[in-house]
XYZ file of C-alpha atoms in Angstrom:
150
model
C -6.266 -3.922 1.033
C -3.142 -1.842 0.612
C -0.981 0.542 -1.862
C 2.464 0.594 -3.111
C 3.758 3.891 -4.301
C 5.911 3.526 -7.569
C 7.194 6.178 -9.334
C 4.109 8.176 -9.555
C 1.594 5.414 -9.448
C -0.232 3.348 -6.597
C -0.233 -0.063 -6.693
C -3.597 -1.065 -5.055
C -4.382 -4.821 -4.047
C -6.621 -7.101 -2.421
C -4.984 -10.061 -0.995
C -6.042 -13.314 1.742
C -5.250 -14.063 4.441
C -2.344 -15.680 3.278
C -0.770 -12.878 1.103
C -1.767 -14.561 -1.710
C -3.156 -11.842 -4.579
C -6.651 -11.391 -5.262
C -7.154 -8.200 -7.240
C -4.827 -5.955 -8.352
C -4.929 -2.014 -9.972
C -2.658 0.653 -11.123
C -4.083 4.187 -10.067
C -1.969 7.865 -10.755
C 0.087 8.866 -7.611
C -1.944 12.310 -7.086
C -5.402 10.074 -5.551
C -6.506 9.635 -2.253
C -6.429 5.910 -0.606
C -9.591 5.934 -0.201
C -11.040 6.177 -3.199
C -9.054 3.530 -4.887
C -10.895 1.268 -2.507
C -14.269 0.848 -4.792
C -12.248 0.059 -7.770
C -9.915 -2.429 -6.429
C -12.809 -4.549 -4.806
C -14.627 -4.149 -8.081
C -12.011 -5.812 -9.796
C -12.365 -8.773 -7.577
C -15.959 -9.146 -8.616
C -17.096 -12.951 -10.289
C -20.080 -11.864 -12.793
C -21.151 -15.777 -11.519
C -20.854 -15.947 -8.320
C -22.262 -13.522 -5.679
C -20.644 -14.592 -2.327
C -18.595 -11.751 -1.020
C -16.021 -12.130 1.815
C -17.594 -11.238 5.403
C -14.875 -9.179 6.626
C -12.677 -6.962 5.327
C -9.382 -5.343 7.268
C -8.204 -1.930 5.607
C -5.599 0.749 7.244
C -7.098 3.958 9.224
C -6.431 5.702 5.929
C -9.796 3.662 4.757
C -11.672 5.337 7.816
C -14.544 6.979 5.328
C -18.357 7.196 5.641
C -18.459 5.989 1.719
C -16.313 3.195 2.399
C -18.266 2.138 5.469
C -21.506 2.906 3.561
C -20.336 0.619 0.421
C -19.556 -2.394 2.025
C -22.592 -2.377 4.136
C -24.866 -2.476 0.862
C -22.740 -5.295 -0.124
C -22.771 -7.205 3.087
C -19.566 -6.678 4.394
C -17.826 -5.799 7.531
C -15.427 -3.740 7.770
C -12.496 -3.896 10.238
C -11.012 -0.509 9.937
C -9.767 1.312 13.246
C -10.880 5.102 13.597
C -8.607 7.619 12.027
C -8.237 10.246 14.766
C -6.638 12.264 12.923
C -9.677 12.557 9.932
C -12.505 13.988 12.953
C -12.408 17.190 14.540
C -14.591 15.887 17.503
C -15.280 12.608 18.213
C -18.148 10.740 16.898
C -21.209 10.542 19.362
C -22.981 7.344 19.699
C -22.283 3.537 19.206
C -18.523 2.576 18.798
C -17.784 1.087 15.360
C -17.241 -2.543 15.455
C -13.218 -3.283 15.573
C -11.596 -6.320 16.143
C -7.630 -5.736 16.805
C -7.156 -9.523 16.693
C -8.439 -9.895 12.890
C -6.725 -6.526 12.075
C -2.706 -7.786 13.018
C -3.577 -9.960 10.027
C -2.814 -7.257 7.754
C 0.562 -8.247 7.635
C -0.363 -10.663 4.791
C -0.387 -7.228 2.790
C 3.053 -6.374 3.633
C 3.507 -9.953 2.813
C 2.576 -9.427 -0.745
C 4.440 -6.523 -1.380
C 7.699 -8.024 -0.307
C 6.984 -10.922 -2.595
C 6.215 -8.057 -5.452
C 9.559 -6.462 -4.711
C 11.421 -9.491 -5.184
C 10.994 -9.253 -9.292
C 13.408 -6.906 -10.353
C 11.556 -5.755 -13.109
C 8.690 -4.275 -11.508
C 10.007 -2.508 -8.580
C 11.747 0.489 -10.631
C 9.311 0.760 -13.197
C 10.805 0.512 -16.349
C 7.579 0.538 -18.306
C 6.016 3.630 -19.928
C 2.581 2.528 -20.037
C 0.350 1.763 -16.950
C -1.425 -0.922 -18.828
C 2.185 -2.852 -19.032
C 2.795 -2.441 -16.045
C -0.427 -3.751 -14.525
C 0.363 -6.603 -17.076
C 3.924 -7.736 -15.031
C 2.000 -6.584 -12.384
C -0.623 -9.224 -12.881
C 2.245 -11.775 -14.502
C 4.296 -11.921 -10.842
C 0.633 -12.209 -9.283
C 0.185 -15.470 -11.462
C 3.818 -16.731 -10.819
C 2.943 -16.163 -7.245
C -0.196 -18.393 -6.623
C 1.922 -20.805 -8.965
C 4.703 -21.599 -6.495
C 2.199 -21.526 -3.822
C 0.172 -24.243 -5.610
C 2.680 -25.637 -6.891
């Protein structure tokens, strides 16, 4: 999962492993990381098909009980190092499961945003309307898995 600020918006997405995109929402500027995480996942959801991925890898800014909480009703672990920085003491107890192996994966996030910047069009925001811009948003998503399948 990641974020891309643009010009008072976030640009949350889920991607694989290989950058491609998987989900992909437009969220106001002014909310936490954190809780753009439910939504985005949501939006990954197949009403059909209930198989989940095992393992998800998020930044420390995704180091929340609720986050923790939801993907352990849904199955899913979560590979998110401790944010020192969010705990005034440190937490008593079994370590959280991290794997820093899995985690230098992320970079197929940064992967996807560079591929994002590279249409013109998007990267300034020229659109008005968050629902257009989700809609190039989603349009350079499609033209990405194209060239990739293609």
């Amino acid at each position: 999962d990641g974020y891309k600020k643009v010009k008072g918006n976030k640009l949350s997405a889920l991607v694989d492993r290989s950058g491609l995109p998987l989900a992909c929402t437009v969220f106001p500027a002014n909310i936490h990381d954190s809780q753009l995480y439910e939504p985005t996942v949501e939006a990954f959801t197949i009403p059909e098909i209930q198989v989940h991925s095992s393992i998800i890898s998020a930044d420390a800014a995704y180091d929340a009980q609720m986050i923790r909480q939801y993907n352990r009703k849904r199955k899913i672990k979560s590979n998110i190092p401790t944010n020192p920085r969010s705990r005034v003491h440190p937490k008593r107890g079994r370590p959280r499961w991290f794997d820093p192996i899995l985690y230098k994966e992320r970079g197929a996030i940064e992967r996807f945003f560079s591929w994002i910047e590279a249409f013109k069009k998007i990267v300034p925001r020229y659109e008005h309307y968050e629902h257009s811009f989700l809609g190039l948003i989603h349009l350079a998503c499609a033209i990405m898995i194209w060239r990739v399948m293609g």
